[in-house]
mmCIF file of C-alpha atoms in Angstrom:
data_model
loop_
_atom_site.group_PDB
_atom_site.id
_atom_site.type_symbol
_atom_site.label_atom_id
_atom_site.label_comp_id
_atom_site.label_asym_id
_atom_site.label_seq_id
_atom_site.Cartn_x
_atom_site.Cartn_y
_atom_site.Cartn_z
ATOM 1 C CA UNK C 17 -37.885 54.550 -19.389
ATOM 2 C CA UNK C 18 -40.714 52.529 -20.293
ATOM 3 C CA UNK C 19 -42.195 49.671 -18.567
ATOM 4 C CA UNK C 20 -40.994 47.443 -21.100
ATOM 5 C CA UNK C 21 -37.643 48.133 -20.672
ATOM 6 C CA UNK C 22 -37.592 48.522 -16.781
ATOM 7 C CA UNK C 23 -39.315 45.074 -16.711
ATOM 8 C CA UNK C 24 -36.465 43.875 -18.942
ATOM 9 C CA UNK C 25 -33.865 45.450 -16.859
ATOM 10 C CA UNK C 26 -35.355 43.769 -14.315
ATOM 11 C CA UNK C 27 -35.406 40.020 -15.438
ATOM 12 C CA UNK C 28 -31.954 40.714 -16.376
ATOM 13 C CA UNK C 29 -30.720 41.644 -12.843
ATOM 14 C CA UNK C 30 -32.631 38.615 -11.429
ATOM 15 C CA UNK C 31 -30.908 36.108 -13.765
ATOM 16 C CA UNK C 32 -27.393 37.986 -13.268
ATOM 17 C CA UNK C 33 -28.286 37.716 -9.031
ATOM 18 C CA UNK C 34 -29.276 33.693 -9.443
ATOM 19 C CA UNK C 35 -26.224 33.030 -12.403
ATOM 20 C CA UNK C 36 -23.852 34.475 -9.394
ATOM 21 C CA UNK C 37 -25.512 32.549 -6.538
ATOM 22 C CA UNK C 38 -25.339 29.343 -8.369
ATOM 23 C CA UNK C 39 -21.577 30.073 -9.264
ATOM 24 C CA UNK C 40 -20.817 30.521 -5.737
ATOM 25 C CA UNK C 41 -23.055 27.624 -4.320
ATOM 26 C CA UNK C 42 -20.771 25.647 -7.368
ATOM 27 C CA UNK C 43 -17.437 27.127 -5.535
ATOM 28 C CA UNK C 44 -18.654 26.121 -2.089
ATOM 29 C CA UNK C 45 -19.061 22.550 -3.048
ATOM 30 C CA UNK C 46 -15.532 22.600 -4.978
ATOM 31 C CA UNK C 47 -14.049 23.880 -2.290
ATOM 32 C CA UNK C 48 -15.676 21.361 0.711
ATOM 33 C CA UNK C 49 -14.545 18.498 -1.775
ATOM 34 C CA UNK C 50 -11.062 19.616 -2.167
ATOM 35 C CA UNK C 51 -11.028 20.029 1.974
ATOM 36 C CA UNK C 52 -12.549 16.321 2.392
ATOM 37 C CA UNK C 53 -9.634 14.781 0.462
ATOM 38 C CA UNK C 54 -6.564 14.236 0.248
ATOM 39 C CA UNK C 55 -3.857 13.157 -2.780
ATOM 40 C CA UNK C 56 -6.829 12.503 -4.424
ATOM 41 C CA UNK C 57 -8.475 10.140 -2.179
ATOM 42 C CA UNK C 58 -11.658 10.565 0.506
ATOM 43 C CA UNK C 59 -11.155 11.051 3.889
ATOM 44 C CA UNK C 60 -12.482 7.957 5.237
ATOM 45 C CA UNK C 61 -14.724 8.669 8.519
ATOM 46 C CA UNK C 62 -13.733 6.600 11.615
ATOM 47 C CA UNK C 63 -14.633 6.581 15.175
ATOM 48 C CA UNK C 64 -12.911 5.001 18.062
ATOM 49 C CA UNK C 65 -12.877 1.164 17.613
ATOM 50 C CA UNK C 66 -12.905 1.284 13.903
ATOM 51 C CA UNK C 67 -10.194 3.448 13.627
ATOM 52 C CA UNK C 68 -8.579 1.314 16.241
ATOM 53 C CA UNK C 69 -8.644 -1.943 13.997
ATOM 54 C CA UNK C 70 -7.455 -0.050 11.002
ATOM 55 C CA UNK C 71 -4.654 1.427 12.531
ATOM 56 C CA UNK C 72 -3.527 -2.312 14.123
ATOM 57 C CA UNK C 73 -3.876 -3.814 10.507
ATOM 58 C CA UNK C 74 -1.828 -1.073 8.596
ATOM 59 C CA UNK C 75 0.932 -1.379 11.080
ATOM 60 C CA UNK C 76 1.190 -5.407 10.652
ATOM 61 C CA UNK C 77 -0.472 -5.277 14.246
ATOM 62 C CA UNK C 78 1.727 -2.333 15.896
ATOM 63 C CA UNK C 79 4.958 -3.958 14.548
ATOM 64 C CA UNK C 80 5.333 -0.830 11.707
ATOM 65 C CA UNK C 81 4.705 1.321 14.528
ATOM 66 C CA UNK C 82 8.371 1.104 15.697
ATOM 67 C CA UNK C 83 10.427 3.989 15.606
ATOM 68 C CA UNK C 84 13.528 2.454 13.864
ATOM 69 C CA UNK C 85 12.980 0.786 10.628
ATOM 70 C CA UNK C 86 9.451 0.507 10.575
ATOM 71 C CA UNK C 87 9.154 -1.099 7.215
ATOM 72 C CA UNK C 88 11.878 -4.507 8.180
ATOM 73 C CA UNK C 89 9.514 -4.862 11.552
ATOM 74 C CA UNK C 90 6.299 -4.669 9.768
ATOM 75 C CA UNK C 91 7.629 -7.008 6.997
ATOM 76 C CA UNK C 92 8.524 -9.706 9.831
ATOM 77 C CA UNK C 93 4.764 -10.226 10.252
ATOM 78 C CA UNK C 94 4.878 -12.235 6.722
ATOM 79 C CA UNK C 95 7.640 -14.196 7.776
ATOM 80 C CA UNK C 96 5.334 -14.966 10.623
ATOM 81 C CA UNK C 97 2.485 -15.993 8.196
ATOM 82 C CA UNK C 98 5.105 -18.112 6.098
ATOM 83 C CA UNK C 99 6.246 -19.804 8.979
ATOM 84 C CA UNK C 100 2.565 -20.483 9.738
ATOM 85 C CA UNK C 101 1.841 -21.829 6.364
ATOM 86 C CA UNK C 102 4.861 -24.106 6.435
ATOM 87 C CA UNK C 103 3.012 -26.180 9.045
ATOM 88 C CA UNK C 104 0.630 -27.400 6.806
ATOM 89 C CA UNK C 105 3.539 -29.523 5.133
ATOM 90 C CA UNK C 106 2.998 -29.925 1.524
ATOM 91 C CA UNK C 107 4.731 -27.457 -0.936
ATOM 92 C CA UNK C 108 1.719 -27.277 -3.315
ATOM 93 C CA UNK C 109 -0.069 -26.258 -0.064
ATOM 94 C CA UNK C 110 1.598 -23.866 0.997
ATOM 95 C CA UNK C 111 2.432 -21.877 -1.942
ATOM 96 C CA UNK C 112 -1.682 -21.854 -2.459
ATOM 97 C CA UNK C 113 -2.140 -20.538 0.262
ATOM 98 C CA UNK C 114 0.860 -18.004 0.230
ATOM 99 C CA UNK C 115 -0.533 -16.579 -2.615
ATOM 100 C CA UNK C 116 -3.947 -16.608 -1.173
ATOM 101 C CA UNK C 117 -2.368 -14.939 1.940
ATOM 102 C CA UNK C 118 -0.366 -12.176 -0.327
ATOM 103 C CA UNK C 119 -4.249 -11.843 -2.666
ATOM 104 C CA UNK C 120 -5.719 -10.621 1.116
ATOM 105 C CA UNK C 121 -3.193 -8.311 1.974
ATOM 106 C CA UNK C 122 -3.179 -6.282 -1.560
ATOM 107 C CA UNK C 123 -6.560 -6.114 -1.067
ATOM 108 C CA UNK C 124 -6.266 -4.369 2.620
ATOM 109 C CA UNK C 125 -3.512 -2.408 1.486
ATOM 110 C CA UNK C 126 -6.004 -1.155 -1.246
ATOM 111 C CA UNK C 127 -8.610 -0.475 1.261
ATOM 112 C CA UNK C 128 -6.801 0.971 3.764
ATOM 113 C CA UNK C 129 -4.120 3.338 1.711
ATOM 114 C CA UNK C 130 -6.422 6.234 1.834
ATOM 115 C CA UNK C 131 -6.870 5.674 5.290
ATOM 116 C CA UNK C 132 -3.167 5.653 5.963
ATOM 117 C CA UNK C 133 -2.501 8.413 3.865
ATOM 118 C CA UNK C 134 -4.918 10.798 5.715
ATOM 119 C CA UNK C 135 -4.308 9.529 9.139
ATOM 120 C CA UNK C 136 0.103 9.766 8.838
ATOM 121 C CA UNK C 137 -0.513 13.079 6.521
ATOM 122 C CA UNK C 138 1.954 11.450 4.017
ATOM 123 C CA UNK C 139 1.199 10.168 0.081
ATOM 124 C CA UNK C 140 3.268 6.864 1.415
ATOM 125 C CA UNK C 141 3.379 6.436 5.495
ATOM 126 C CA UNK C 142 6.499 4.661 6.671
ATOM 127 C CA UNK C 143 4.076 3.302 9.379
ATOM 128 C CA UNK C 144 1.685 1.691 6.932
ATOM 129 C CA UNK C 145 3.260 -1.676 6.439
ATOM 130 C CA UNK C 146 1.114 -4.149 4.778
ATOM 131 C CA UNK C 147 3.097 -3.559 1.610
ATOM 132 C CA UNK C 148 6.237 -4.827 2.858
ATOM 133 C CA UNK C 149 4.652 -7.755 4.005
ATOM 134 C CA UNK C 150 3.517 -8.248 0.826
ATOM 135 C CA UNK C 151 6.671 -7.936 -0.989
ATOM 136 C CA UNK C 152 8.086 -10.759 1.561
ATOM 137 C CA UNK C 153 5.147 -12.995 0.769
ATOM 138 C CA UNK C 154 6.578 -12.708 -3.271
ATOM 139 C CA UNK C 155 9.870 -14.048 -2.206
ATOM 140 C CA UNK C 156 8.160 -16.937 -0.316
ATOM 141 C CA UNK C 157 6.066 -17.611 -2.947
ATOM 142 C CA UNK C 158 9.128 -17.506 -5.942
ATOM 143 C CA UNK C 159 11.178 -19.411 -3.773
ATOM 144 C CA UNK C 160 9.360 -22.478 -2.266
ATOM 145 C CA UNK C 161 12.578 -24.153 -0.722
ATOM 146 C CA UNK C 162 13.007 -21.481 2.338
ATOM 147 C CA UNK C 163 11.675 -23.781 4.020
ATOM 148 C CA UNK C 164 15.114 -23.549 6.870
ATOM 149 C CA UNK C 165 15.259 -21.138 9.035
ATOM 150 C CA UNK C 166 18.818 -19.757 6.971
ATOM 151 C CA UNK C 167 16.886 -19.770 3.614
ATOM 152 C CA UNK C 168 13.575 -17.928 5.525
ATOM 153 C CA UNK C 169 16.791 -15.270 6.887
ATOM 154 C CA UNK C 170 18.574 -14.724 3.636
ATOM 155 C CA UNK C 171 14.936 -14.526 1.772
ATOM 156 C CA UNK C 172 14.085 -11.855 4.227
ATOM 157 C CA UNK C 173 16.961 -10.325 4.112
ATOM 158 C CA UNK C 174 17.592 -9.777 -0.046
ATOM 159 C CA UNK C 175 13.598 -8.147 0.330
ATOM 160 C CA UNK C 176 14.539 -5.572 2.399
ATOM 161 C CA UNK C 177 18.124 -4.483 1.096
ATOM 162 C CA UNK C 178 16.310 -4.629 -2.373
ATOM 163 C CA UNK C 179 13.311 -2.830 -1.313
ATOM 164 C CA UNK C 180 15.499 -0.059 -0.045
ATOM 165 C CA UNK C 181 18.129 -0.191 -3.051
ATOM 166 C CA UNK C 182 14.453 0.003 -5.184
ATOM 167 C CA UNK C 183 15.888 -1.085 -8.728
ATOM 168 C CA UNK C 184 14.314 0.001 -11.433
ATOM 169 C CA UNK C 185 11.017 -0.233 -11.961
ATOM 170 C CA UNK C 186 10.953 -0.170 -8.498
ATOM 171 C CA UNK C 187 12.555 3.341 -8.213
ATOM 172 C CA UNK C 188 10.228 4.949 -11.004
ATOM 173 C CA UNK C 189 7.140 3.269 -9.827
ATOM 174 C CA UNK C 190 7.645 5.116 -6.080
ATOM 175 C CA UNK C 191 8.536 7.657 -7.756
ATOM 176 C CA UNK C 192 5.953 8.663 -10.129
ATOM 177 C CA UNK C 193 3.143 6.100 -8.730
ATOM 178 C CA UNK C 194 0.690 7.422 -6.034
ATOM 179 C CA UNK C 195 -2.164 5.914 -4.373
ATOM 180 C CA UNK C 196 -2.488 2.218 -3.133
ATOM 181 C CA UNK C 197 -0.727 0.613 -6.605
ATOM 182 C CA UNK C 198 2.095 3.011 -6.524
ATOM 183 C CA UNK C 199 2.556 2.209 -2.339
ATOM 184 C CA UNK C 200 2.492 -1.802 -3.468
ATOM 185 C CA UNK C 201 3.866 -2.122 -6.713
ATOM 186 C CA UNK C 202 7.888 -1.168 -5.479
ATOM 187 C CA UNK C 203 7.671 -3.992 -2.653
ATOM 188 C CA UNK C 204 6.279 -6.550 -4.739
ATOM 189 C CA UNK C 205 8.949 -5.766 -8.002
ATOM 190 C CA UNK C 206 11.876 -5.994 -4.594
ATOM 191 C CA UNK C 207 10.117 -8.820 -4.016
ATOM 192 C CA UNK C 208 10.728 -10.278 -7.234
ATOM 193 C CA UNK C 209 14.265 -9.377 -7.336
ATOM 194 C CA UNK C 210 14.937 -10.985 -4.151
ATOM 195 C CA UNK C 211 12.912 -14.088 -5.157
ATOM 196 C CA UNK C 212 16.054 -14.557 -8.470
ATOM 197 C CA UNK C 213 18.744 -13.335 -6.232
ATOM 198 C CA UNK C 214 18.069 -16.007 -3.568
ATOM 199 C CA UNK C 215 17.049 -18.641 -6.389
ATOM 200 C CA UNK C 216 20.552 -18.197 -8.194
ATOM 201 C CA UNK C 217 22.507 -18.308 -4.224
ATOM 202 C CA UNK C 218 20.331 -21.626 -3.874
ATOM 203 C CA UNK C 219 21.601 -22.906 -7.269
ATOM 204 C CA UNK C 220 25.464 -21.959 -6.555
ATOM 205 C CA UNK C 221 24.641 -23.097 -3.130
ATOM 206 C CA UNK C 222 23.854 -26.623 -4.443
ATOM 207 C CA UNK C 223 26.521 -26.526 -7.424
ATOM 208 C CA UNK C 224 29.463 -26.084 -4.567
ATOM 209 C CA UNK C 225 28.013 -28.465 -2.442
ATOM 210 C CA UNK C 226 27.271 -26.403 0.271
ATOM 211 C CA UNK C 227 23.589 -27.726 0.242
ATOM 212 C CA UNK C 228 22.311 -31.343 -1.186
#
Protein backbone atom coordinates (compact mmCIF):
# COMPACT_ATOMS: atom_id res chain seq x y z
CA UNK A 1 0.00 0.00 0.00
CA UNK A 2 1.36 3.29 -0.49
CA UNK A 3 1.72 6.05 1.87
CA UNK A 4 -0.86 7.89 0.21
CA UNK A 5 -3.36 5.58 0.68
CA UNK A 6 -2.41 4.37 4.28
CA UNK A 7 -2.45 8.11 5.22
CA UNK A 8 -5.94 8.21 3.67
CA UNK A 9 -7.04 5.15 5.40
CA UNK A 10 -5.97 6.75 8.20
CA UNK A 11 -7.85 10.18 8.23
CA UNK A 12 -10.73 8.11 7.41
CA UNK A 13 -10.64 5.95 10.60
CA UNK A 14 -10.04 9.13 12.68
CA UNK A 15 -13.15 10.91 11.33
CA UNK A 16 -15.26 7.49 11.53
CA UNK A 17 -13.71 7.23 15.58
CA UNK A 18 -14.74 11.20 16.29
CA UNK A 19 -18.32 10.91 13.90
CA UNK A 20 -19.09 7.87 16.54
CA UNK A 21 -17.91 9.69 19.69
CA UNK A 22 -19.89 12.71 18.90
CA UNK A 23 -23.01 10.44 18.13
CA UNK A 24 -22.73 8.92 21.42
CA UNK A 25 -21.79 12.15 23.44
CA UNK A 26 -25.30 13.37 21.30
CA UNK A 27 -27.14 10.08 22.88
CA UNK A 28 -25.81 10.78 26.36
CA UNK A 29 -27.27 14.20 26.46
CA UNK A 30 -30.71 12.85 24.89
CA UNK A 31 -30.86 10.45 27.20
CA UNK A 32 -29.94 12.72 30.66
CA UNK A 33 -32.74 15.12 29.23
CA UNK A 34 -35.34 12.56 28.80
CA UNK A 35 -34.31 11.29 32.63
CA UNK A 36 -34.57 15.07 34.00
CA UNK A 37 -38.20 15.36 32.84
CA UNK A 38 -41.15 14.37 33.04
CA UNK A 39 -44.63 14.61 30.69
CA UNK A 40 -42.69 16.98 29.08
CA UNK A 41 -41.85 19.29 31.78
CA UNK A 42 -38.33 19.90 33.96
CA UNK A 43 -37.83 18.51 37.08
CA UNK A 44 -37.78 21.47 39.17
CA UNK A 45 -34.82 21.25 41.91
CA UNK A 46 -35.96 21.83 45.54
CA UNK A 47 -34.44 21.51 48.87
CA UNK A 48 -36.03 21.37 52.22
CA UNK A 49 -37.88 24.69 52.92
CA UNK A 50 -38.58 25.41 49.35
CA UNK A 51 -40.02 22.32 48.67
CA UNK A 52 -41.83 22.75 51.91
CA UNK A 53 -43.71 26.03 50.72
CA UNK A 54 -44.53 24.50 47.41
CA UNK A 55 -45.97 21.55 48.66
CA UNK A 56 -48.29 23.80 51.36
CA UNK A 57 -49.43 26.03 48.33
CA UNK A 58 -50.38 23.13 45.87
CA UNK A 59 -52.39 21.50 48.54
CA UNK A 60 -54.51 24.86 49.34
CA UNK A 61 -52.25 24.78 52.59
CA UNK A 62 -52.49 20.86 53.48
CA UNK A 63 -56.31 20.94 52.93
CA UNK A 64 -55.83 18.74 49.33
CA UNK A 65 -53.72 16.61 51.34
CA UNK A 66 -56.75 14.75 52.81
CA UNK A 67 -57.26 11.32 52.04
CA UNK A 68 -61.01 11.48 51.08
CA UNK A 69 -61.97 13.86 48.44
CA UNK A 70 -59.04 15.84 48.19
CA UNK A 71 -60.22 18.08 45.44
CA UNK A 72 -63.91 19.41 47.57
CA UNK A 73 -61.30 20.13 50.70
CA UNK A 74 -58.80 21.93 48.69
CA UNK A 75 -61.59 23.86 46.84
CA UNK A 76 -62.98 25.08 50.41
CA UNK A 77 -59.86 27.26 50.66
CA UNK A 78 -61.61 29.68 47.90
CA UNK A 79 -64.67 29.75 49.70
CA UNK A 80 -62.41 30.90 52.45
CA UNK A 81 -60.91 33.70 50.21
CA UNK A 82 -64.58 34.66 49.05
CA UNK A 83 -65.72 34.90 52.38
CA UNK A 84 -62.67 37.11 53.01
CA UNK A 85 -63.36 39.34 50.13
CA UNK A 86 -66.99 39.76 51.11
CA UNK A 87 -65.77 41.85 54.05
CA UNK A 88 -64.72 44.53 52.09
CA UNK A 89 -68.55 45.27 51.35
CA UNK A 90 -69.03 46.66 47.99
CA UNK A 91 -69.94 44.27 45.06
CA UNK A 92 -67.75 46.11 42.50
CA UNK A 93 -65.05 45.42 45.15
CA UNK A 94 -65.20 42.35 45.60
CA UNK A 95 -65.65 40.91 42.28
CA UNK A 96 -62.18 43.02 41.45
CA UNK A 97 -60.62 41.54 43.62
CA UNK A 98 -62.09 37.93 43.08
CA UNK A 99 -60.84 38.04 39.84
CA UNK A 100 -57.58 39.42 40.95
CA UNK A 101 -57.55 36.56 43.56
CA UNK A 102 -58.52 33.74 40.74
CA UNK A 103 -55.50 35.87 38.11
CA UNK A 104 -52.87 34.74 41.24
CA UNK A 105 -53.85 31.36 41.58
CA UNK A 106 -53.69 30.42 37.62
CA UNK A 107 -50.58 31.82 37.77
CA UNK A 108 -49.27 29.40 40.79
CA UNK A 109 -51.02 26.64 39.35
CA UNK A 110 -48.87 27.41 36.18
CA UNK A 111 -45.77 27.56 38.16
CA UNK A 112 -46.16 24.90 40.27
CA UNK A 113 -47.86 22.04 37.83
CA UNK A 114 -44.54 20.70 36.91
CA UNK A 115 -43.67 20.64 40.34
CA UNK A 116 -46.75 18.69 41.28
CA UNK A 117 -46.53 16.50 38.52
CA UNK A 118 -42.97 15.26 39.39
CA UNK A 119 -43.35 15.29 43.08
CA UNK A 120 -47.13 12.99 43.07
CA UNK A 121 -45.60 11.00 39.84
CA UNK A 122 -49.00 11.72 38.13
CA UNK A 123 -49.75 14.03 34.70
CA UNK A 124 -52.75 15.51 37.10
CA UNK A 125 -52.18 14.93 41.13
CA UNK A 126 -55.44 14.64 43.02
CA UNK A 127 -53.37 16.38 45.80
CA UNK A 128 -52.54 19.44 43.75
CA UNK A 129 -55.52 21.62 44.40
CA UNK A 130 -55.12 25.12 43.37
CA UNK A 131 -57.25 24.35 40.34
CA UNK A 132 -60.28 23.61 42.15
CA UNK A 133 -59.98 26.60 43.97
CA UNK A 134 -59.88 28.27 41.00
CA UNK A 135 -62.87 26.86 39.43
CA UNK A 136 -64.82 27.99 42.80
CA UNK A 137 -63.44 31.49 42.47
CA UNK A 138 -65.41 31.43 38.65
CA UNK A 139 -68.65 30.72 40.32
CA UNK A 140 -68.06 33.58 42.83
CA UNK A 141 -67.10 35.75 40.36
CA UNK A 142 -70.34 34.81 37.72
CA UNK A 143 -72.52 34.94 40.51
CA UNK A 144 -72.00 38.09 42.70
CA UNK A 145 -75.22 37.59 44.92
CA UNK A 146 -73.75 34.45 47.08
CA UNK A 147 -73.27 36.68 49.26
CA UNK A 148 -75.55 34.17 52.18
CA UNK A 149 -74.13 31.59 53.54
CA UNK A 150 -77.04 29.14 51.45
CA UNK A 151 -76.08 30.83 48.11
CA UNK A 152 -71.97 30.48 49.12
CA UNK A 153 -73.28 26.36 49.90
CA UNK A 154 -75.27 25.74 46.78
CA UNK A 155 -72.42 27.76 44.66
CA UNK A 156 -69.96 25.39 46.14
CA UNK A 157 -71.79 22.71 45.81
CA UNK A 158 -72.97 22.85 41.74
CA UNK A 159 -68.69 23.35 41.30
CA UNK A 160 -67.92 20.27 42.59
CA UNK A 161 -70.81 17.88 41.32
CA UNK A 162 -70.04 19.65 37.91
CA UNK A 163 -66.40 19.37 38.15
CA UNK A 164 -66.79 15.68 38.72
CA UNK A 165 -69.77 15.16 36.11
CA UNK A 166 -66.94 17.27 33.73
CA UNK A 167 -69.42 18.26 30.78
CA UNK A 168 -68.14 18.70 27.76
CA UNK A 169 -65.49 20.63 27.07
CA UNK A 170 -64.68 19.85 30.34
CA UNK A 171 -64.43 16.04 29.71
CA UNK A 172 -62.28 16.44 26.39
CA UNK A 173 -60.11 19.11 27.76
CA UNK A 174 -58.92 16.48 30.83
CA UNK A 175 -58.91 14.27 28.56
CA UNK A 176 -56.72 15.21 25.79
CA UNK A 177 -55.13 18.44 27.65
CA UNK A 178 -51.84 17.94 29.64
CA UNK A 179 -49.69 20.24 31.44
CA UNK A 180 -50.81 23.25 33.68
CA UNK A 181 -53.79 24.50 30.98
CA UNK A 182 -55.14 21.08 30.58
CA UNK A 183 -55.02 20.61 34.84
CA UNK A 184 -57.01 24.27 34.94
CA UNK A 185 -59.03 24.58 32.05
CA UNK A 186 -61.83 21.53 33.26
CA UNK A 187 -62.31 23.41 36.77
CA UNK A 188 -62.69 26.70 35.42
CA UNK A 189 -65.35 25.45 32.30
CA UNK A 190 -67.27 23.46 35.84
CA UNK A 191 -66.89 26.58 37.08
CA UNK A 192 -68.76 28.21 34.49
CA UNK A 193 -71.45 25.74 34.41
CA UNK A 194 -72.08 26.07 37.98
CA UNK A 195 -71.93 29.90 37.77
CA UNK A 196 -75.57 29.49 35.00
CA UNK A 197 -76.88 26.65 36.99
CA UNK A 198 -76.93 28.65 40.25
CA UNK A 199 -77.82 31.99 38.26
CA UNK A 200 -81.05 30.29 36.69
CA UNK A 201 -81.96 28.56 40.66
CA UNK A 202 -81.48 32.35 41.79
CA UNK A 203 -83.88 33.55 39.04
CA UNK A 204 -86.66 30.70 39.75
CA UNK A 205 -85.73 31.31 43.28
CA UNK A 206 -86.91 34.96 43.00
CA UNK A 207 -89.81 34.23 40.34
CA UNK A 208 -91.56 31.79 43.17
CA UNK A 209 -90.92 34.04 45.78
CA UNK A 210 -88.78 32.07 47.70
CA UNK A 211 -86.18 35.00 47.77
CA UNK A 212 -87.00 38.99 47.37
Amino acid sequence: MSSHNLEYSQNSATLTLAQVDSSKRTRVAVSMRSISTIGGQSRPVTSGFDKSVRIAISSAFGLGLSPVAPGTCGALLGVLIHLTLLRFGSSGIVVLLLFLSLAIVSVANWLLTPFAVHYWRDPDPQHFVLDEIAGYLVVAIICPFMTEWYTIAAGFLLFRCFDIIKLPPARQIDRDWTGAAGILLDDIVSGVYAGGALWGLWILARAVGLHK
